Short mmCIF file of the C-alpha atoms (twelve columns), coordinates in Angstrom:
data_MODEL
# 
_entry.id   MODEL 
# 
loop_
_atom_site.group_PDB 
_atom_site.id 
_atom_site.type_symbol 
_atom_site.label_atom_id 
_atom_site.label_alt_id 
_atom_site.label_comp_id 
_atom_site.label_asym_id 
_atom_site.label_seq_id 
_atom_site.Cartn_x 
_atom_site.Cartn_y 
_atom_site.Cartn_z 
_atom_site.pdbx_PDB_model_num 
ATOM 1   C CA . MET A 1   125.421 113.176 39.737 1 
ATOM 2   C CA . SER A 2   128.986 112.822 38.469 1 
ATOM 3   C CA . PHE A 3   130.124 109.343 37.514 1 
ATOM 4   C CA . TYR A 4   132.545 109.349 40.457 1 
ATOM 5   C CA . ASP A 5   129.629 109.962 42.828 1 
ATOM 6   C CA . ARG A 6   127.650 107.191 41.156 1 
ATOM 7   C CA . LEU A 7   130.638 104.850 41.404 1 
ATOM 8   C CA . ILE A 8   130.929 105.491 45.141 1 
ATOM 9   C CA . ALA A 9   127.185 105.012 45.626 1 
ATOM 10  C CA . GLU A 10  127.026 101.740 43.671 1 
ATOM 11  C CA . THR A 11  130.019 100.241 45.468 1 
ATOM 12  C CA . GLN A 12  129.103 101.446 48.959 1 
ATOM 13  C CA . ALA A 13  127.591 98.141  50.069 1 
ATOM 14  C CA . ALA A 14  130.749 96.256  49.055 1 
ATOM 15  C CA . ARG A 15  132.892 98.868  50.782 1 
ATOM 16  C CA . ASP A 16  130.827 98.635  53.965 1 
ATOM 17  C CA . ALA A 17  131.179 94.849  53.902 1 
ATOM 18  C CA . PHE A 18  134.952 95.204  53.562 1 
ATOM 19  C CA . PHE A 19  135.224 97.568  56.509 1 
ATOM 20  C CA . SER A 20  133.023 95.320  58.641 1 
ATOM 21  C CA . ILE A 21  135.630 92.514  58.493 1 
ATOM 22  C CA . PRO A 22  136.925 92.280  62.069 1 
ATOM 23  C CA . ILE A 23  140.605 92.019  61.201 1 
ATOM 24  C CA . VAL A 24  140.456 95.192  59.089 1 
ATOM 25  C CA . LEU A 25  139.121 97.163  62.058 1 
ATOM 26  C CA . GLU A 26  141.464 95.476  64.516 1 
ATOM 27  C CA . ALA A 27  144.561 96.118  62.405 1 
ATOM 28  C CA . ALA A 28  143.771 99.805  61.960 1 
ATOM 29  C CA . GLN A 29  142.943 100.370 65.634 1 
ATOM 30  C CA . ASN A 30  145.227 98.003  67.564 1 
ATOM 31  C CA . GLY A 31  147.738 96.633  65.085 1 
ATOM 32  C CA . VAL A 32  148.643 92.988  64.567 1 
ATOM 33  C CA . ASP A 33  151.472 90.738  65.685 1 
ATOM 34  C CA . ARG A 34  154.660 90.258  63.690 1 
ATOM 35  C CA . ASP A 35  153.609 87.007  62.003 1 
ATOM 36  C CA . LEU A 36  150.309 88.429  60.842 1 
ATOM 37  C CA . TYR A 37  151.964 91.630  59.627 1 
ATOM 38  C CA . ILE A 38  154.435 89.606  57.560 1 
ATOM 39  C CA . ALA A 39  151.561 87.496  56.227 1 
ATOM 40  C CA . TYR A 40  149.768 90.695  55.164 1 
ATOM 41  C CA . LEU A 41  152.883 92.121  53.498 1 
ATOM 42  C CA . THR A 42  153.343 88.820  51.684 1 
ATOM 43  C CA . GLU A 43  149.885 89.053  50.137 1 
ATOM 44  C CA . ALA A 44  150.391 92.743  49.402 1 
ATOM 45  C CA . TYR A 45  153.577 91.894  47.513 1 
ATOM 46  C CA . HIS A 46  151.768 89.382  45.357 1 
ATOM 47  C CA . HIS A 47  149.258 91.902  44.128 1 
ATOM 48  C CA . VAL A 48  151.567 94.935  43.969 1 
ATOM 49  C CA . ARG A 49  154.069 93.055  41.789 1 
ATOM 50  C CA . HIS A 50  151.299 92.802  39.203 1 
ATOM 51  C CA . THR A 51  150.397 96.502  39.272 1 
ATOM 52  C CA . CYS A 52  152.688 97.598  36.448 1 
ATOM 53  C CA . PRO A 53  152.049 94.489  34.315 1 
ATOM 54  C CA . LEU A 54  148.312 95.056  34.747 1 
ATOM 55  C CA . LEU A 55  148.643 98.714  33.779 1 
ATOM 56  C CA . ALA A 56  150.655 97.725  30.687 1 
ATOM 57  C CA . HIS A 57  148.043 95.060  29.894 1 
ATOM 58  C CA . THR A 58  145.352 97.724  30.177 1 
ATOM 59  C CA . LEU A 59  147.275 100.143 27.990 1 
ATOM 60  C CA . ALA A 60  147.576 97.442  25.310 1 
ATOM 61  C CA . HIS A 61  143.785 97.061  25.276 1 
ATOM 62  C CA . CYS A 62  142.909 100.743 25.708 1 
ATOM 63  C CA . PRO A 63  141.194 102.385 22.735 1 
ATOM 64  C CA . LYS A 64  143.759 104.453 20.869 1 
ATOM 65  C CA . GLU A 65  141.345 107.350 20.654 1 
ATOM 66  C CA . ASP A 66  141.010 107.597 24.426 1 
ATOM 67  C CA . THR A 67  144.021 109.810 24.964 1 
ATOM 68  C CA . ALA A 68  142.993 110.841 28.490 1 
ATOM 69  C CA . TYR A 69  142.884 107.250 29.716 1 
ATOM 70  C CA . ARG A 70  146.107 106.305 27.951 1 
ATOM 71  C CA . LYS A 71  147.896 109.311 29.449 1 
ATOM 72  C CA . ALA A 72  146.614 108.417 32.918 1 
ATOM 73  C CA . LEU A 73  147.775 104.814 32.553 1 
ATOM 74  C CA . LEU A 74  151.247 106.008 31.592 1 
ATOM 75  C CA . GLU A 75  151.332 108.276 34.654 1 
ATOM 76  C CA . TYR A 76  150.256 105.404 36.894 1 
ATOM 77  C CA . LEU A 77  152.937 103.198 35.323 1 
ATOM 78  C CA . ASP A 78  155.616 105.768 35.997 1 
ATOM 79  C CA . GLU A 79  154.595 106.211 39.644 1 
ATOM 80  C CA . GLU A 80  154.112 102.548 40.515 1 
ATOM 81  C CA . GLN A 81  157.503 101.259 39.376 1 
ATOM 82  C CA . GLY A 82  159.372 99.309  42.043 1 
ATOM 83  C CA . HIS A 83  156.813 99.531  44.852 1 
ATOM 84  C CA . GLU A 84  156.878 95.769  45.305 1 
ATOM 85  C CA . GLU A 85  160.534 96.075  46.320 1 
ATOM 86  C CA . TRP A 86  159.535 98.399  49.162 1 
ATOM 87  C CA . ILE A 87  157.417 95.575  50.531 1 
ATOM 88  C CA . LEU A 88  160.260 93.063  50.348 1 
ATOM 89  C CA . ASP A 89  162.521 95.539  52.163 1 
ATOM 90  C CA . ASP A 90  159.900 95.902  54.907 1 
ATOM 91  C CA . ILE A 91  159.599 92.131  55.253 1 
ATOM 92  C CA . ALA A 92  163.359 91.700  55.503 1 
ATOM 93  C CA . HIS A 93  163.701 94.490  58.064 1 
ATOM 94  C CA . ILE A 94  161.264 92.907  60.489 1 
ATOM 95  C CA . GLY A 95  162.849 89.476  60.145 1 
ATOM 96  C CA . GLY A 96  160.816 87.830  57.405 1 
ATOM 97  C CA . ASP A 97  162.194 85.825  54.486 1 
ATOM 98  C CA . ALA A 98  161.880 88.299  51.632 1 
ATOM 99  C CA . GLU A 99  163.373 85.969  49.035 1 
ATOM 100 C CA . ALA A 100 160.932 83.202  49.919 1 
ATOM 101 C CA . VAL A 101 158.112 85.711  49.455 1 
ATOM 102 C CA . ARG A 102 159.532 86.757  46.079 1 
ATOM 103 C CA . ARG A 103 159.564 83.131  44.935 1 
ATOM 104 C CA . GLY A 104 155.998 82.476  46.083 1 
ATOM 105 C CA . ASP A 105 152.644 83.116  44.449 1 
ATOM 106 C CA . GLY A 106 150.392 84.413  47.203 1 
ATOM 107 C CA . ASP A 107 147.261 82.823  48.606 1 
ATOM 108 C CA . TRP A 108 144.137 82.151  46.569 1 
ATOM 109 C CA . PRO A 109 142.182 85.393  47.264 1 
ATOM 110 C CA . VAL A 110 144.961 87.591  45.891 1 
ATOM 111 C CA . ARG A 111 145.619 85.212  42.993 1 
ATOM 112 C CA . ALA A 112 141.912 85.246  42.172 1 
ATOM 113 C CA . MET A 113 141.738 89.044  42.426 1 
ATOM 114 C CA . VAL A 114 144.704 89.615  40.134 1 
ATOM 115 C CA . SER A 115 143.548 86.945  37.690 1 
ATOM 116 C CA . TRP A 116 140.079 88.457  37.547 1 
ATOM 117 C CA . VAL A 117 141.424 91.899  36.640 1 
ATOM 118 C CA . TYR A 118 143.694 90.470  33.925 1 
ATOM 119 C CA . TYR A 119 140.666 88.652  32.516 1 
ATOM 120 C CA . ALA A 120 138.302 91.602  32.830 1 
ATOM 121 C CA . VAL A 121 140.712 93.997  31.135 1 
ATOM 122 C CA . GLY A 122 141.629 91.613  28.325 1 
ATOM 123 C CA . PHE A 123 138.280 89.998  27.577 1 
ATOM 124 C CA . LEU A 124 135.572 92.275  28.949 1 
ATOM 125 C CA . ASN A 125 136.540 95.945  29.068 1 
ATOM 126 C CA . PRO A 126 139.864 97.771  29.600 1 
ATOM 127 C CA . TYR A 127 138.191 100.310 31.886 1 
ATOM 128 C CA . SER A 128 137.806 97.491  34.412 1 
ATOM 129 C CA . MET A 129 141.270 98.369  35.724 1 
ATOM 130 C CA . LEU A 130 139.856 101.505 37.291 1 
ATOM 131 C CA . GLY A 131 137.639 99.395  39.530 1 
ATOM 132 C CA . MET A 132 140.719 97.829  41.083 1 
ATOM 133 C CA . VAL A 133 142.362 101.239 41.452 1 
ATOM 134 C CA . LEU A 134 139.328 102.578 43.322 1 
ATOM 135 C CA . VAL A 135 139.403 99.759  45.867 1 
ATOM 136 C CA . LEU A 136 143.111 99.484  46.534 1 
ATOM 137 C CA . GLU A 137 143.822 103.192 46.669 1 
ATOM 138 C CA . GLY A 138 140.592 104.041 48.469 1 
ATOM 139 C CA . THR A 139 141.053 101.499 51.249 1 
ATOM 140 C CA . SER A 140 144.719 102.438 51.541 1 
ATOM 141 C CA . VAL A 141 143.818 106.058 52.246 1 
ATOM 142 C CA . ASP A 142 141.559 104.970 55.093 1 
ATOM 143 C CA . ILE A 143 143.685 102.332 56.802 1 
ATOM 144 C CA . ALA A 144 147.340 102.436 55.676 1 
ATOM 145 C CA . SER A 145 148.721 105.232 57.853 1 
ATOM 146 C CA . ALA A 146 146.607 104.353 60.879 1 
ATOM 147 C CA . GLY A 147 147.470 100.692 60.443 1 
ATOM 148 C CA . ALA A 148 151.197 101.436 60.262 1 
ATOM 149 C CA . ASP A 149 151.069 103.437 63.500 1 
ATOM 150 C CA . ALA A 150 149.058 100.730 65.252 1 
ATOM 151 C CA . VAL A 151 151.395 97.940  64.140 1 
ATOM 152 C CA . ARG A 152 154.459 99.981  65.158 1 
ATOM 153 C CA . LYS A 153 153.005 100.380 68.631 1 
ATOM 154 C CA . ARG A 154 152.027 96.711  68.865 1 
ATOM 155 C CA . LEU A 155 155.553 95.605  67.867 1 
ATOM 156 C CA . GLY A 156 157.345 98.137  70.064 1 
ATOM 157 C CA . MET A 157 158.791 99.959  67.036 1 
ATOM 158 C CA . ILE A 158 157.342 103.445 67.579 1 
ATOM 159 C CA . GLY A 159 159.117 106.042 65.463 1 
ATOM 160 C CA . GLU A 160 160.772 103.553 63.126 1 
ATOM 161 C CA . GLN A 161 160.326 104.005 59.399 1 
ATOM 162 C CA . LYS A 162 162.032 100.839 58.204 1 
ATOM 163 C CA . GLY A 163 159.584 97.984  58.076 1 
ATOM 164 C CA . PHE A 164 156.674 100.321 57.364 1 
ATOM 165 C CA . SER A 165 157.665 102.128 54.172 1 
ATOM 166 C CA . TYR A 166 154.966 100.525 52.040 1 
ATOM 167 C CA . LEU A 167 152.097 101.397 54.380 1 
ATOM 168 C CA . THR A 168 153.223 104.912 55.228 1 
ATOM 169 C CA . SER A 169 154.060 105.870 51.654 1 
ATOM 170 C CA . HIS A 170 150.788 104.574 50.302 1 
ATOM 171 C CA . GLY A 171 148.715 106.331 52.905 1 
ATOM 172 C CA . THR A 172 150.150 109.619 51.633 1 
ATOM 173 C CA . LEU A 173 150.486 108.788 47.937 1 
ATOM 174 C CA . ASP A 174 147.016 107.356 47.552 1 
ATOM 175 C CA . ARG A 175 145.424 110.397 49.178 1 
ATOM 176 C CA . GLU A 176 146.899 112.423 46.316 1 
ATOM 177 C CA . HIS A 177 145.888 109.766 43.779 1 
ATOM 178 C CA . ILE A 178 142.226 109.870 44.780 1 
ATOM 179 C CA . VAL A 179 141.820 113.401 43.401 1 
ATOM 180 C CA . PHE A 180 143.567 112.329 40.191 1 
ATOM 181 C CA . PHE A 181 141.343 109.243 40.026 1 
ATOM 182 C CA . GLN A 182 138.166 111.231 40.627 1 
ATOM 183 C CA . ASN A 183 138.969 113.597 37.764 1 
ATOM 184 C CA . LEU A 184 139.874 110.678 35.509 1 
ATOM 185 C CA . VAL A 185 136.738 108.579 36.023 1 
ATOM 186 C CA . ASN A 186 134.561 111.625 35.435 1 
ATOM 187 C CA . THR A 187 135.921 111.689 31.873 1 
ATOM 188 C CA . VAL A 188 134.833 108.083 31.188 1 
ATOM 189 C CA . GLU A 189 131.938 107.970 28.773 1 
ATOM 190 C CA . GLY A 190 129.604 105.153 27.803 1 
ATOM 191 C CA . GLU A 191 127.459 102.978 30.059 1 
ATOM 192 C CA . GLU A 192 129.377 99.807  29.163 1 
ATOM 193 C CA . ASN A 193 132.660 101.371 30.271 1 
ATOM 194 C CA . ARG A 194 131.179 102.769 33.468 1 
ATOM 195 C CA . ARG A 195 129.466 99.481  34.314 1 
ATOM 196 C CA . ALA A 196 132.789 97.660  33.906 1 
ATOM 197 C CA . ILE A 197 134.422 99.917  36.499 1 
ATOM 198 C CA . ILE A 198 131.579 99.436  38.987 1 
ATOM 199 C CA . ASP A 199 131.421 95.664  38.541 1 
ATOM 200 C CA . THR A 200 135.173 95.209  38.920 1 
ATOM 201 C CA . ALA A 201 135.261 97.412  42.013 1 
ATOM 202 C CA . ASN A 202 132.592 95.262  43.648 1 
ATOM 203 C CA . MET A 203 134.451 92.084  42.716 1 
ATOM 204 C CA . VAL A 204 137.763 93.401  44.032 1 
ATOM 205 C CA . TYR A 205 136.200 94.578  47.304 1 
ATOM 206 C CA . ALA A 206 134.943 91.024  47.866 1 
ATOM 207 C CA . LEU A 207 138.241 89.310  47.027 1 
ATOM 208 C CA . TRP A 208 140.397 91.858  48.865 1 
ATOM 209 C CA . GLY A 209 138.175 91.419  51.881 1 
ATOM 210 C CA . GLU A 210 138.466 87.644  51.650 1 
ATOM 211 C CA . MET A 211 142.247 88.039  51.665 1 
ATOM 212 C CA . PHE A 212 142.039 89.778  55.059 1 
ATOM 213 C CA . ALA A 213 139.478 87.297  56.386 1 
ATOM 214 C CA . LYS A 214 141.679 84.354  55.383 1 
ATOM 215 C CA . LEU A 215 144.694 85.950  57.038 1 
ATOM 216 C CA . ALA A 216 142.684 86.072  60.257 1 
ATOM 217 C CA . ARG A 217 141.561 82.446  59.930 1 
ATOM 218 C CA . ASP A 218 145.101 81.290  59.263 1 
ATOM 219 C CA . ALA A 219 146.422 83.289  62.232 1 
ATOM 220 C CA . GLU A 220 143.813 81.727  64.488 1 
ATOM 221 C CA . LYS A 221 144.860 78.251  63.357 1 
ATOM 222 C CA . ARG A 222 148.524 79.066  64.032 1 
ATOM 223 C CA . ASN A 223 147.672 80.300  67.514 1 
ATOM 224 C CA . GLU A 224 145.671 77.166  68.245 1 
ATOM 225 C CA . GLN A 225 148.529 74.948  67.074 1 
ATOM 226 C CA . ASN A 226 151.049 76.894  69.152 1 
ATOM 227 C CA . ALA A 227 148.829 76.597  72.213 1 
ATOM 228 C CA . ALA A 228 148.340 72.835  71.807 1 
# 
């Protein structure tokens, strides 16, 4: 068994739990309303804006002799530049307050997820970053494009690209990245390094899933308040 196959096997339960969250299924199949879509993009912004800093943080802690990992981190850094601005553009296009989002910090699940990865990379093992990459790119491949189409339909914006650039681009980009990622993780040696990737992936699945679950709880509260 390759390490990539082992990684998928040992994170499958966490992945299944993520995809069993009702809002994840609902968003991919039927879309969400405008307020919930903006709330999702807001949380996405607050983890995506940390992508390049996290990659740089990882590179600073990466063993100098691991040239394959260092090269991959530099490639990721080059490709991920400015993606958080795509999200702000989407928010602004559909009527959200992009500057208020920029000034914010995100809700606790995303803050906890990002903080955990900073900690894991800096104090536990720099290969932990790959656990986060697995989750965010893997789930994006499965739900980003379908979710964008469903939300477009729900909002009456079929055919429009503006407002959906982050989702549509990542559905395509991350499909390409998965092959790159698979080849990369299969070069990782050492049980400590491999365990760090698995453990972080399981942690990120849980926190990323809690982000979606909290979005649903908050939306339900808003609907109840509006109905009162």
